[in-house]
Short mmCIF file of C-alpha atoms in Angstrom, two decimals:
data_model
loop_
_atom_site.label_atom_id
_atom_site.label_comp_id
_atom_site.label_asym_id
_atom_site.label_seq_id
_atom_site.Cartn_x
_atom_site.Cartn_y
_atom_site.Cartn_z
CA MET A 358 -4.71 32.91 10.34
CA ALA A 359 -4.48 29.28 11.80
CA LYS A 360 -2.93 26.77 11.92
CA SER A 361 -2.62 23.48 10.80
CA ASP A 362 -1.93 20.41 12.35
CA THR A 363 2.04 19.98 11.83
CA ASP A 364 2.82 22.93 13.73
CA ALA A 365 5.11 23.00 16.30
CA GLY A 366 3.14 21.64 19.34
CA ALA A 367 0.42 19.59 18.22
CA PRO A 368 0.11 15.94 18.48
CA ALA A 369 1.78 14.23 15.33
CA ARG A 370 -0.68 12.07 13.28
CA PRO A 371 0.31 8.46 12.73
CA GLU A 372 1.28 7.12 9.59
CA PRO A 373 -1.76 5.17 8.05
CA ARG A 374 0.33 2.37 7.20
CA LEU A 375 0.49 -1.71 7.55
CA PRO A 376 2.85 -4.02 9.73
CA LYS A 377 5.76 -5.58 8.03
CA GLY A 378 4.86 -9.21 6.93
CA PHE A 379 1.27 -8.18 7.02
CA ARG A 380 -1.94 -7.92 5.34
CA ASP A 381 -5.46 -7.08 4.90
CA ILE A 382 -7.40 -9.41 3.22
CA GLU A 383 -11.09 -7.88 1.01
CA ALA A 384 -14.05 -9.11 0.23
CA ALA A 385 -13.72 -10.60 -2.27
CA GLU A 386 -11.36 -12.65 -1.16
CA ILE A 387 -13.04 -13.48 2.28
CA ARG A 388 -15.64 -15.20 0.68
CA GLN A 389 -13.50 -17.20 -1.68
CA GLN A 390 -12.40 -17.99 1.35
CA LEU A 391 -15.18 -18.52 3.20
CA ASP A 392 -16.46 -21.34 0.27
CA MET A 393 -13.09 -23.10 0.19
CA LEU A 394 -13.62 -23.72 4.72
CA ALA A 395 -16.87 -24.89 4.10
CA LYS A 396 -15.80 -27.24 1.32
CA ILE A 397 -12.44 -28.87 3.60
CA ARG A 398 -15.56 -28.64 6.32
CA SER A 399 -17.50 -31.11 5.16
CA VAL A 400 -14.76 -33.70 4.01
CA TYR A 401 -13.46 -33.09 8.40
CA GLU A 402 -16.66 -34.03 9.11
CA ARG A 403 -17.15 -37.02 6.88
CA TYR A 404 -14.60 -38.34 7.83
CA GLY A 405 -15.95 -38.32 11.58
CA PHE A 406 -14.08 -35.24 12.75
CA GLU A 407 -15.86 -32.41 15.67
CA PRO A 408 -14.44 -28.68 15.49
CA LEU A 409 -12.57 -26.99 18.86
CA GLU A 410 -11.64 -23.51 18.87
CA THR A 411 -8.58 -23.20 21.58
CA PRO A 412 -7.42 -19.60 22.12
CA THR A 413 -4.89 -17.79 20.19
CA PHE A 414 -2.55 -16.79 22.94
CA GLU A 415 -0.92 -20.29 25.08
CA TYR A 416 1.88 -19.60 27.63
CA THR A 417 4.65 -20.18 26.20
CA ASP A 418 5.71 -23.03 27.90
CA ALA A 419 3.16 -25.03 26.25
CA LEU A 420 3.85 -24.15 22.72
CA GLY A 421 6.59 -26.74 22.61
CA LYS A 422 10.64 -27.82 22.70
CA PHE A 423 11.20 -26.25 18.68
CA LEU A 424 10.85 -23.22 20.01
CA PRO A 425 13.59 -21.08 20.91
CA ASP A 426 14.28 -20.98 25.30
CA GLN A 427 15.28 -17.03 25.67
CA GLU A 428 15.32 -14.31 28.37
CA ARG A 429 12.60 -12.74 26.68
CA PRO A 430 11.20 -15.63 23.74
CA ASN A 431 10.39 -13.22 20.97
CA ALA A 432 12.72 -15.26 18.40
CA GLY A 433 9.65 -17.43 16.03
CA VAL A 434 6.91 -16.17 17.99
CA PHE A 435 5.41 -13.40 19.07
CA SER A 436 4.84 -12.90 23.06
CA VAL A 437 4.15 -10.41 25.30
CA GLN A 438 4.06 -10.98 29.28
CA ASP A 439 1.12 -10.62 30.92
CA ASP A 440 0.04 -8.93 34.75
CA ASP A 441 1.60 -11.30 36.61
CA GLU A 442 4.75 -11.58 34.47
CA GLN A 443 4.14 -14.58 32.53
CA TRP A 444 4.97 -14.95 29.30
CA MET A 445 2.37 -15.91 26.49
CA SER A 446 2.53 -16.28 22.56
CA LEU A 447 -0.01 -16.24 19.39
CA ARG A 448 -0.19 -19.91 18.59
CA TYR A 449 2.59 -20.44 16.20
CA ASP A 450 0.51 -23.08 14.80
CA LEU A 451 -3.49 -25.40 16.06
CA THR A 452 -0.37 -28.16 17.07
CA ALA A 453 0.76 -27.47 20.31
CA PRO A 454 -2.51 -26.05 21.54
CA LEU A 455 -5.07 -28.90 20.77
CA ALA A 456 -1.84 -30.85 22.69
CA ARG A 457 -2.97 -28.68 25.59
CA TYR A 458 -6.64 -29.51 25.41
CA VAL A 459 -5.36 -32.69 25.33
CA ALA A 460 -3.34 -33.20 28.07
CA GLN A 461 -5.86 -29.66 30.81
CA ASN A 462 -9.44 -32.72 29.55
CA PHE A 463 -7.44 -35.78 29.00
CA ASP A 464 -9.85 -38.12 31.57
CA LYS A 465 -12.99 -37.15 30.41
CA LEU A 466 -12.38 -37.12 26.20
CA PRO A 467 -12.95 -39.90 24.52
CA LYS A 468 -10.02 -41.88 23.11
CA PRO A 469 -9.34 -41.88 19.78
CA PHE A 470 -10.28 -37.94 19.99
CA ARG A 471 -10.82 -36.57 16.80
CA ARG A 472 -10.67 -32.94 16.25
CA TYR A 473 -11.06 -30.43 13.32
CA ALA A 474 -9.78 -27.07 13.80
CA THR A 475 -9.23 -23.04 11.65
CA GLY A 476 -7.52 -20.16 11.85
CA SER A 477 -4.78 -17.70 12.13
CA VAL A 478 -1.20 -18.32 13.12
CA TYR A 479 2.06 -16.51 13.26
CA ARG A 480 5.13 -16.37 12.25
CA ASN A 481 7.59 -13.87 13.61
CA GLU A 482 9.63 -14.91 10.89
CA LYS A 483 11.44 -12.64 7.92
CA PRO A 484 8.82 -12.15 5.21
CA GLY A 485 8.86 -12.26 2.05
CA PRO A 486 7.18 -12.51 -1.38
CA GLY A 487 3.88 -14.91 -0.88
CA ARG A 488 5.54 -15.66 2.85
CA PHE A 489 3.10 -13.78 5.47
CA ARG A 490 3.75 -13.68 8.75
CA GLN A 491 -0.46 -14.57 9.83
CA PHE A 492 -1.92 -16.78 8.46
CA THR A 493 -4.51 -19.89 8.04
CA GLN A 494 -4.54 -22.99 9.00
CA PHE A 495 -7.47 -26.00 8.37
CA ASP A 496 -6.08 -28.51 10.57
CA ALA A 497 -6.96 -32.17 11.87
CA ASP A 498 -5.88 -35.18 14.32
CA THR A 499 -6.55 -37.72 15.71
CA VAL A 500 -5.58 -37.73 19.07
CA GLY A 501 -4.99 -41.48 20.70
CA SER A 502 -4.57 -44.49 18.57
CA GLU A 503 -1.22 -45.71 17.56
CA SER A 504 -2.54 -47.10 14.59
CA VAL A 505 -0.28 -46.79 11.45
CA ALA A 506 -3.83 -46.99 9.67
CA ALA A 507 -4.34 -43.31 11.33
CA ASP A 508 -1.70 -41.90 9.46
CA ALA A 509 -2.70 -43.29 6.22
CA GLU A 510 -6.68 -42.26 7.04
CA MET A 511 -4.73 -38.61 7.31
CA CYS A 512 -3.53 -39.34 3.85
CA MET A 513 -6.35 -39.74 1.70
CA LEU A 514 -7.77 -37.34 4.43
CA ALA A 515 -5.88 -34.45 2.43
CA ALA A 516 -6.26 -36.23 -0.95
CA ASP A 517 -10.26 -36.04 -0.19
CA THR A 518 -9.87 -32.57 0.62
CA LEU A 519 -7.41 -31.38 -2.99
CA GLU A 520 -10.53 -33.19 -4.77
CA ALA A 521 -13.93 -31.42 -2.90
CA LEU A 522 -11.81 -28.09 -3.68
CA GLY A 523 -12.28 -28.68 -7.22
CA ILE A 524 -8.05 -30.61 -8.55
CA ALA A 525 -8.42 -32.66 -9.76
CA ARG A 526 -5.85 -36.77 -9.21
CA GLY A 527 -2.76 -35.32 -11.27
CA ASP A 528 -2.40 -31.81 -10.17
CA TYR A 529 -0.99 -33.10 -7.11
CA VAL A 530 -0.20 -35.39 -4.92
CA ILE A 531 0.23 -36.89 -0.94
CA LYS A 532 3.70 -37.19 -0.73
CA VAL A 533 4.56 -39.77 3.00
CA ASN A 534 7.71 -40.77 4.13
CA ASN A 535 8.37 -41.98 7.66
CA ARG A 536 10.74 -39.20 10.05
CA LYS A 537 12.17 -42.54 11.68
CA ILE A 538 13.70 -43.37 8.72
CA ILE A 539 15.73 -39.64 8.69
CA ASP A 540 17.09 -39.65 12.27
CA GLY A 541 17.82 -42.95 12.15
CA VAL A 542 19.77 -42.60 9.01
CA LEU A 543 21.57 -38.73 10.97
CA VAL A 544 22.18 -41.16 13.85
CA SER A 545 24.33 -43.09 11.63
CA ILE A 546 26.37 -40.72 10.33
CA GLY A 547 27.12 -39.80 13.56
CA LEU A 548 23.97 -37.38 14.81
CA ASP A 549 22.96 -39.15 17.29
CA GLY A 550 22.66 -38.68 20.89
CA ASP A 551 21.02 -34.45 23.05
CA GLN A 552 24.31 -33.12 22.30
CA ASN A 553 23.32 -33.28 18.10
CA SER A 554 19.71 -32.56 18.47
CA ASN A 555 20.43 -28.72 16.90
CA LYS A 556 22.22 -30.08 14.53
CA ARG A 557 19.59 -32.93 13.69
CA LEU A 558 17.34 -30.29 13.28
CA THR A 559 19.39 -27.69 11.38
CA VAL A 560 19.23 -30.79 9.21
CA LEU A 561 16.25 -31.95 8.69
CA ARG A 562 14.45 -27.62 7.94
CA ALA A 563 17.72 -27.76 4.90
CA ILE A 564 16.34 -30.95 3.29
CA ASP A 565 12.79 -29.50 3.68
CA LYS A 566 14.14 -26.37 1.31
CA LEU A 567 14.14 -28.92 -1.74
CA ASP A 568 11.85 -28.27 -2.35
CA LYS A 569 12.45 -24.15 -2.96
CA PHE A 570 16.75 -24.88 -3.95
CA THR A 571 18.67 -26.53 -5.19
CA TRP A 572 20.71 -29.03 -3.83
CA GLU A 573 24.03 -26.71 -4.14
CA GLU A 574 22.05 -24.44 -1.50
CA VAL A 575 21.04 -26.98 0.67
CA VAL A 576 24.63 -27.90 0.79
CA LYS A 577 25.25 -24.28 2.55
CA LEU A 578 22.50 -24.92 4.77
CA LEU A 579 23.80 -28.52 5.72
CA GLY A 580 27.32 -26.99 5.82
CA ASP A 581 28.95 -23.29 7.05
CA GLY A 582 25.70 -21.68 6.38
CA ARG A 583 23.95 -19.90 2.95
CA LYS A 584 23.93 -15.89 2.25
CA ASP A 585 20.40 -14.53 0.30
CA ILE A 586 20.43 -12.14 -2.23
CA SER A 587 19.25 -9.71 0.75
CA GLY A 588 22.34 -10.95 2.49
CA ASP A 589 21.20 -12.14 5.68
CA VAL A 590 22.78 -15.34 7.03
CA THR A 591 21.37 -18.01 8.29
CA PRO A 592 23.96 -20.49 9.43
CA GLY A 593 24.57 -24.19 8.63
CA ALA A 594 24.34 -27.68 10.47
CA GLY A 595 28.17 -27.60 10.14
CA LEU A 596 27.96 -30.69 8.40
CA ASN A 597 30.96 -32.61 6.59
CA THR A 598 31.54 -33.47 2.96
CA THR A 599 30.48 -36.87 4.07
CA GLN A 600 27.95 -36.58 6.23
CA ILE A 601 26.21 -34.15 3.26
CA TYR A 602 27.72 -37.28 0.52
CA ASP A 603 25.85 -40.09 2.19
CA LEU A 604 23.08 -37.38 2.93
CA LYS A 605 22.69 -37.07 -0.98
CA ARG A 606 23.13 -40.88 -1.44
CA TYR A 607 20.58 -41.27 0.40
CA LEU A 608 18.21 -38.99 -0.76
CA GLU A 609 19.37 -40.24 -4.15
CA PHE A 610 18.27 -43.88 -3.90
CA ALA A 611 14.43 -42.44 -2.01
CA GLY A 612 13.87 -40.84 -4.85
CA ARG A 613 14.28 -44.12 -7.07
CA ILE A 614 12.52 -45.69 -4.31
CA ALA A 615 9.89 -43.90 -4.89
CA GLN A 616 9.52 -44.14 -9.00
CA VAL A 617 10.20 -47.41 -9.05
CA TYR A 618 10.50 -50.43 -6.03
CA PHE A 619 6.48 -48.72 -4.17
CA PRO A 620 5.12 -48.27 -7.48
CA ASP A 621 6.14 -52.28 -8.74
CA ALA A 622 4.27 -53.51 -5.64
CA ALA A 623 1.20 -51.94 -5.33
CA ARG A 624 0.71 -53.82 -9.16
CA PHE A 625 0.56 -57.03 -7.32
CA VAL A 626 -0.72 -56.12 -2.96
CA GLU A 627 -3.89 -57.66 -3.44
CA ALA A 628 -3.83 -59.51 -6.52
CA ALA A 629 -0.38 -61.70 -5.58
CA PRO A 630 1.38 -60.24 -2.15
CA GLU A 631 4.37 -62.72 -2.13
CA LEU A 632 5.49 -60.28 -4.85
CA ALA A 633 4.43 -57.40 -3.02
CA GLU A 634 6.77 -58.69 -0.89
CA GLN A 635 10.03 -59.08 -2.65
CA GLN A 636 8.79 -55.63 -3.74
CA TYR A 637 9.26 -54.24 -0.31
CA ASN A 638 12.35 -56.22 0.92
CA GLU A 639 14.02 -53.93 -2.41
CA VAL A 640 11.92 -50.60 -0.63
CA ARG A 641 13.97 -52.33 2.39
CA LYS A 642 17.37 -52.78 1.29
CA GLY A 643 17.67 -49.70 -0.57
CA LEU A 644 17.07 -47.26 2.52
CA SER A 645 18.99 -49.21 4.91
CA PHE A 646 22.82 -49.51 3.11
CA LEU A 647 23.84 -46.31 5.50
CA GLY A 648 22.69 -48.66 8.75
CA GLN A 649 20.54 -51.39 10.29
CA ASN A 650 19.09 -49.51 13.42
CA ASP A 651 15.95 -50.20 14.43
CA LEU A 652 14.92 -46.26 14.48
CA ILE A 653 15.12 -47.36 9.91
CA LYS A 654 13.75 -50.33 10.46
CA SER A 655 10.73 -49.52 11.78
CA GLY A 656 10.63 -46.07 9.56
CA ILE A 657 10.33 -48.58 6.27
CA ASP A 658 8.04 -51.03 7.91
CA GLU A 659 5.46 -48.34 9.05
CA LEU A 660 6.21 -46.71 5.14
CA ILE A 661 5.28 -50.18 4.06
CA LEU A 662 1.66 -50.52 6.35
CA ILE A 663 0.78 -47.28 4.96
CA HIS A 664 0.94 -47.67 1.75
CA ARG A 665 -0.25 -51.09 0.93
CA LEU A 666 -3.10 -49.64 3.20
CA CYS A 667 -3.53 -46.47 0.37
CA CYS A 668 -3.42 -49.23 -2.09
CA SER A 669 -6.10 -51.05 -0.99
CA GLN A 670 -8.59 -47.85 -1.22
CA GLY A 671 -6.68 -46.89 -4.77
CA TYR A 672 -4.78 -43.78 -3.91
CA VAL A 673 -1.76 -45.15 -5.09
CA LYS A 674 0.09 -45.75 -8.85
CA PHE A 675 0.95 -49.29 -9.84
CA ALA A 676 3.11 -49.11 -12.18
CA ASN A 677 3.11 -48.54 -15.79
CA ASP A 678 -0.95 -47.61 -14.76
CA GLU A 679 -2.03 -44.25 -16.75
CA LYS A 680 -3.90 -44.17 -13.73
CA PRO A 681 -2.50 -40.85 -12.26
CA GLU A 682 -1.89 -41.22 -8.22
CA ALA A 683 -3.83 -40.02 -5.15
CA ILE A 684 -0.71 -40.75 -2.44
CA ARG A 685 3.36 -41.19 -3.07
CA PRO A 686 5.04 -43.04 -0.93
CA ASP A 687 8.71 -40.35 -0.74
CA PRO A 688 11.34 -41.23 1.79
CA SER A 689 12.95 -37.23 0.68
CA ILE A 690 9.83 -35.60 2.94
CA VAL A 691 11.19 -34.62 6.13
CA ARG A 692 9.03 -31.44 7.63
CA GLY A 693 10.70 -29.10 9.04
CA LEU A 694 9.25 -29.38 12.70
CA GLU A 695 11.22 -30.66 15.66
CA TYR A 696 8.56 -32.82 17.26
CA TYR A 697 7.25 -35.34 14.39
CA THR A 698 8.43 -38.87 15.26
CA GLY A 699 7.20 -40.91 13.25
CA PRO A 700 5.13 -40.42 9.47
CA VAL A 701 4.83 -37.70 7.96
CA PHE A 702 3.17 -36.33 5.18
CA GLU A 703 3.02 -33.60 2.07
CA ALA A 704 0.43 -32.34 -0.21
CA GLU A 705 1.64 -30.69 -3.02
CA LEU A 706 0.96 -28.95 -6.24
CA THR A 707 2.23 -30.98 -9.34
CA PHE A 708 0.16 -28.63 -12.23
CA PRO A 709 2.31 -26.55 -14.40
CA VAL A 710 1.80 -22.39 -14.28
CA THR A 711 2.69 -19.77 -15.94
CA GLY A 712 3.59 -16.75 -14.24
CA ASP A 713 3.16 -12.97 -15.17
CA ASP A 714 6.89 -12.49 -16.44
CA GLY A 715 6.94 -15.74 -18.25
CA GLN A 716 8.70 -18.47 -16.16
CA PRO A 717 6.93 -21.35 -14.05
CA VAL A 718 5.72 -21.09 -10.81
CA ARG A 719 5.58 -23.16 -8.37
CA PHE A 720 3.22 -23.77 -5.42
CA GLY A 721 4.88 -26.49 -4.20
CA SER A 722 3.03 -27.61 -0.52
CA VAL A 723 0.03 -26.88 0.45
CA GLY A 724 -0.57 -29.19 3.35
CA GLY A 725 0.84 -31.55 5.16
CA GLY A 726 1.48 -33.42 8.77
CA GLY A 727 2.35 -36.10 10.61
CA ARG A 728 2.71 -38.48 13.37
CA TYR A 729 3.50 -36.88 17.08
CA ASP A 730 3.47 -38.81 19.93
CA ASP A 731 5.05 -37.03 22.25
CA LEU A 732 3.97 -34.41 21.91
CA VAL A 733 1.46 -34.53 25.24
CA ALA A 734 3.69 -36.16 27.18
CA ARG A 735 5.66 -32.71 27.94
CA PHE A 736 2.28 -32.01 30.18
CA THR A 737 1.29 -35.33 31.20
CA GLY A 738 4.52 -37.60 31.23
CA GLN A 739 2.22 -39.99 29.50
CA LYS A 740 2.66 -40.60 25.95
CA VAL A 741 -0.41 -40.24 23.90
CA PRO A 742 -0.25 -41.23 20.72
CA ALA A 743 -1.09 -38.19 17.95
CA THR A 744 -1.13 -37.56 14.04
CA GLY A 745 -2.52 -34.30 11.95
CA PHE A 746 -2.87 -32.82 9.11
CA SER A 747 -2.97 -29.27 8.00
CA ILE A 748 -3.35 -27.53 4.60
CA GLY A 749 -1.89 -24.19 4.64
CA VAL A 750 -5.15 -21.96 3.24
CA SER A 751 -3.81 -18.96 2.10
CA ARG A 752 -1.57 -21.14 -0.14
CA LEU A 753 -3.89 -23.40 -1.31
CA GLN A 754 -6.31 -20.19 -2.24
CA ALA A 755 -3.97 -18.60 -4.14
CA ALA A 756 -3.47 -21.88 -6.26
CA LEU A 757 -7.25 -22.73 -6.70
CA ALA A 758 -7.07 -18.06 -8.37
CA VAL A 759 -4.42 -18.98 -11.10
CA LEU A 760 -6.99 -22.54 -11.48
CA GLY A 761 -9.54 -20.09 -11.77
CA ARG A 762 -11.35 -22.52 -9.06
CA THR A 763 -12.28 -19.77 -6.68
CA GLU A 764 -16.19 -19.32 -5.96
CA THR A 765 -17.58 -16.78 -4.39
CA THR A 766 -21.54 -16.59 -3.03
CA ALA A 767 -21.39 -13.44 -3.86
CA THR A 768 -20.49 -12.23 -6.64
CA HIS A 769 -22.32 -8.51 -6.76
CA GLY A 770 -22.32 -5.96 -4.06
CA PRO A 771 -25.76 -5.23 -2.31
CA VAL A 772 -28.91 -4.00 -3.77
CA VAL A 773 -28.68 -0.47 -2.67
CA VAL A 774 -31.77 2.30 -1.96
CA LEU A 775 -31.52 5.90 -2.50
CA VAL A 776 -32.53 8.52 -0.84
CA MET A 777 -34.18 11.56 -2.25
CA ASP A 778 -36.07 12.78 0.33
CA LYS A 779 -34.01 12.63 3.66
CA ALA A 780 -37.40 13.38 5.32
CA GLU A 781 -38.71 10.53 4.30
CA LEU A 782 -35.98 8.57 5.26
CA ALA A 783 -38.49 5.78 7.16
CA GLN A 784 -40.07 5.26 3.61
CA TYR A 785 -37.11 4.81 2.68
CA GLN A 786 -35.91 1.73 5.49
CA LYS A 787 -38.86 0.14 4.71
CA LEU A 788 -38.28 -0.10 1.31
CA THR A 789 -35.25 -1.93 2.13
CA GLN A 790 -36.24 -3.51 4.97
CA SER A 791 -38.75 -5.42 2.60
CA LEU A 792 -35.87 -6.66 0.45
CA ARG A 793 -34.28 -7.42 3.10
CA SER A 794 -36.86 -9.81 4.61
CA ALA A 795 -36.65 -11.63 1.55
CA GLY A 796 -33.31 -12.68 1.90
CA ILE A 797 -32.25 -10.56 -0.78
CA ARG A 798 -29.10 -8.51 0.24
CA ALA A 799 -29.71 -4.70 1.22
CA GLU A 800 -28.86 -1.21 2.47
CA MET A 801 -30.28 2.48 2.56
CA TYR A 802 -28.21 4.86 1.44
CA LEU A 803 -26.69 6.58 4.78
CA GLY A 804 -25.17 9.13 3.64
CA SER A 805 -25.26 12.54 2.57
CA SER A 806 -25.14 13.72 -1.11
CA GLY A 807 -27.18 14.50 -4.04
CA MET A 808 -28.07 12.24 -6.33
CA LYS A 809 -24.92 11.96 -8.98
CA ALA A 810 -22.79 10.42 -5.50
CA GLN A 811 -25.15 8.32 -4.38
CA MET A 812 -25.23 6.40 -8.44
CA LYS A 813 -21.26 6.61 -7.77
CA TYR A 814 -21.41 5.25 -4.06
CA ALA A 815 -23.36 2.33 -5.54
CA ASP A 816 -21.01 1.72 -9.15
CA LYS A 817 -18.58 1.50 -5.85
CA ARG A 818 -20.59 -1.00 -4.13
CA GLY A 819 -20.70 -3.68 -6.79
CA SER A 820 -24.58 -2.48 -6.84
CA PRO A 821 -26.51 -4.46 -9.17
CA VAL A 822 -29.68 -2.78 -9.20
CA VAL A 823 -30.23 0.73 -6.89
CA VAL A 824 -33.82 1.45 -6.25
CA ILE A 825 -35.24 4.67 -6.12
CA GLN A 826 -38.94 6.94 -4.62
CA GLY A 827 -38.91 10.04 -5.75
CA SER A 828 -42.01 12.46 -4.59
CA ASP A 829 -43.57 11.08 -7.76
CA GLU A 830 -43.49 7.84 -7.58
CA ARG A 831 -44.45 7.79 -3.83
CA ALA A 832 -47.03 9.45 -4.76
CA LYS A 833 -47.99 6.47 -7.78
CA GLY A 834 -46.86 3.57 -5.60
CA GLU A 835 -44.08 3.03 -7.60
CA VAL A 836 -40.79 2.53 -7.33
CA THR A 837 -38.27 3.20 -10.18
CA LEU A 838 -35.20 0.16 -10.48
CA LYS A 839 -32.69 0.93 -12.31
CA ASP A 840 -30.27 -1.91 -14.26
CA LEU A 841 -27.00 -0.65 -13.18
CA ILE A 842 -24.60 -3.59 -14.90
CA GLU A 843 -27.08 -3.94 -18.03
CA GLY A 844 -26.99 0.39 -17.71
CA ALA A 845 -23.15 -0.35 -17.78
CA LYS A 846 -23.70 -1.90 -20.78
CA ALA A 847 -26.26 0.41 -22.38
CA ALA A 848 -23.95 2.76 -22.27
CA ALA A 849 -20.81 1.27 -23.88
CA ALA A 850 -22.70 1.12 -26.66
CA ILE A 851 -24.48 4.28 -26.95
CA LYS A 852 -22.90 7.20 -28.05
CA ASP A 853 -24.68 11.07 -29.16
CA ASN A 854 -26.44 12.36 -25.32
CA LYS A 855 -30.32 12.19 -27.48
CA GLU A 856 -30.07 8.52 -27.57
CA TRP A 857 -29.28 8.35 -23.93
CA LYS A 858 -31.63 10.16 -22.54
CA GLU A 859 -34.41 9.03 -25.05
CA SER A 860 -33.92 5.54 -24.28
CA ARG A 861 -32.78 5.43 -20.55
CA PRO A 862 -31.65 2.03 -20.48
CA ALA A 863 -31.99 -0.82 -17.90
CA GLN A 864 -34.68 1.66 -16.27
CA VAL A 865 -38.21 0.12 -15.43
CA ALA A 866 -40.96 1.82 -12.78
CA VAL A 867 -42.93 -1.45 -10.89
CA LYS A 868 -45.53 -0.21 -8.50
CA GLU A 869 -44.19 -0.68 -4.92
CA LYS A 870 -46.03 -4.64 -4.52
CA HIS A 871 -43.50 -5.66 -7.08
CA LEU A 872 -40.05 -4.50 -5.23
CA VAL A 873 -39.35 -7.85 -4.07
CA GLU A 874 -40.87 -10.21 -7.19
CA GLU A 875 -38.65 -7.59 -9.87
CA VAL A 876 -35.42 -7.16 -7.89
CA ARG A 877 -34.86 -10.51 -7.81
CA LYS A 878 -36.11 -10.98 -11.91
CA ILE A 879 -32.74 -9.23 -12.20
CA LEU A 880 -30.39 -10.05 -9.91
CA ALA A 881 -31.57 -13.52 -11.73
CA ARG A 882 -30.17 -11.64 -14.99
CA HIS A 883 -26.70 -11.10 -13.96
CA ALA A 884 -26.86 -15.15 -11.05
#
């Protein structure tokens, strides 16, 4: 009796399993994503951005100070050592590689430099439902412009992109804030200085969770820490009760200002600038209740200017206006990355969705960005202003699927040419190539099975039609076309075997020279 592979001494077989937090993406989803990327690219190109591709790996020290400084830097990123023992990491986002590229090519680049990029990014973080360690982003960035108009343009770009993807105004909102405001608030409650940098970042990341957690859960992250349902503990910022209370008051004021004073100001920006300024003064007063430091003042003025610019282009909501808004100042938005230095923005989906369990589903943010004026300076020592916006393609694609607005350019599989006689492979290949040359997706069956198995194969491939040519058809210069879609419909309606044989549903013999023409007719019928 022959030994099996599992007997002692035989090599162990690897288990076919996905790495934790990763997933396979199959044909239909890939095609939908390609359609999405083409639409996003079209908007980015219309705004004058040029494509740039940077490597998947960067030297770890180039990825930014927001990454952990450890002897083996594998928290947050995936890292390996190359052959000269330098640490390299899979890119965490597409922004840090851009900063490295700009620093390396600064003298030859036009200023401002406008680029877009798309690709996979990698996070060595705990995976969860819908949260993967590899996902696709699509970024646009303007490097070399200090003008707040560049930040306003990013908000408009985000709005135009979502609408190009079929998300109507009113089903999304681009929320805008300025990190200078929240940074100034943190200074005012005693979190200034380098010694509090980690604490400030923890606070920012906690507030950034408000679209996912209740305030009570965020308080845990601001305080001693939070334990999730798995038992894992996220360390907190260690704020005291007074500091947490002040942050809560700020966020409550911020919400009122977003809903009342900015829309009131929008009514008067064009018609009565002095009345608009009165409303903007209410914004300044409301956001400065914790202090009047320079950071807060500068951040508020920049936020007001972005609002003015977006008003002028019709992207904001006027008070008591039924017109849906596209862009809304919201001083509660913070973004969780440390490198932001000014305006920040998030694209949030607002349409109601019900899950399979009947409960409401919230997609929340599908993109975001902001100003990062210090990132290039890490390499050059010279301040280079920059701002950008990034779309989370995978999350947005899931949202579009719920809306029923995902599209694909190829809903069926290829036409399959069956092989009835292995001695005639060249002839079957000729039929296949004639279809391909006409722009029709086609393949010749390359297995070794008989006709029944080949038909099953065509069904699994989602083929709309198969091409059959036995010796009789070949002698007549004909082929038989079997419409598998119509055939499936007919088979469902025909119960009697005799009736099936007599009707030979959705099957037609045509001259070989008319193959392309007749296949096109079938494909057009099912387009």
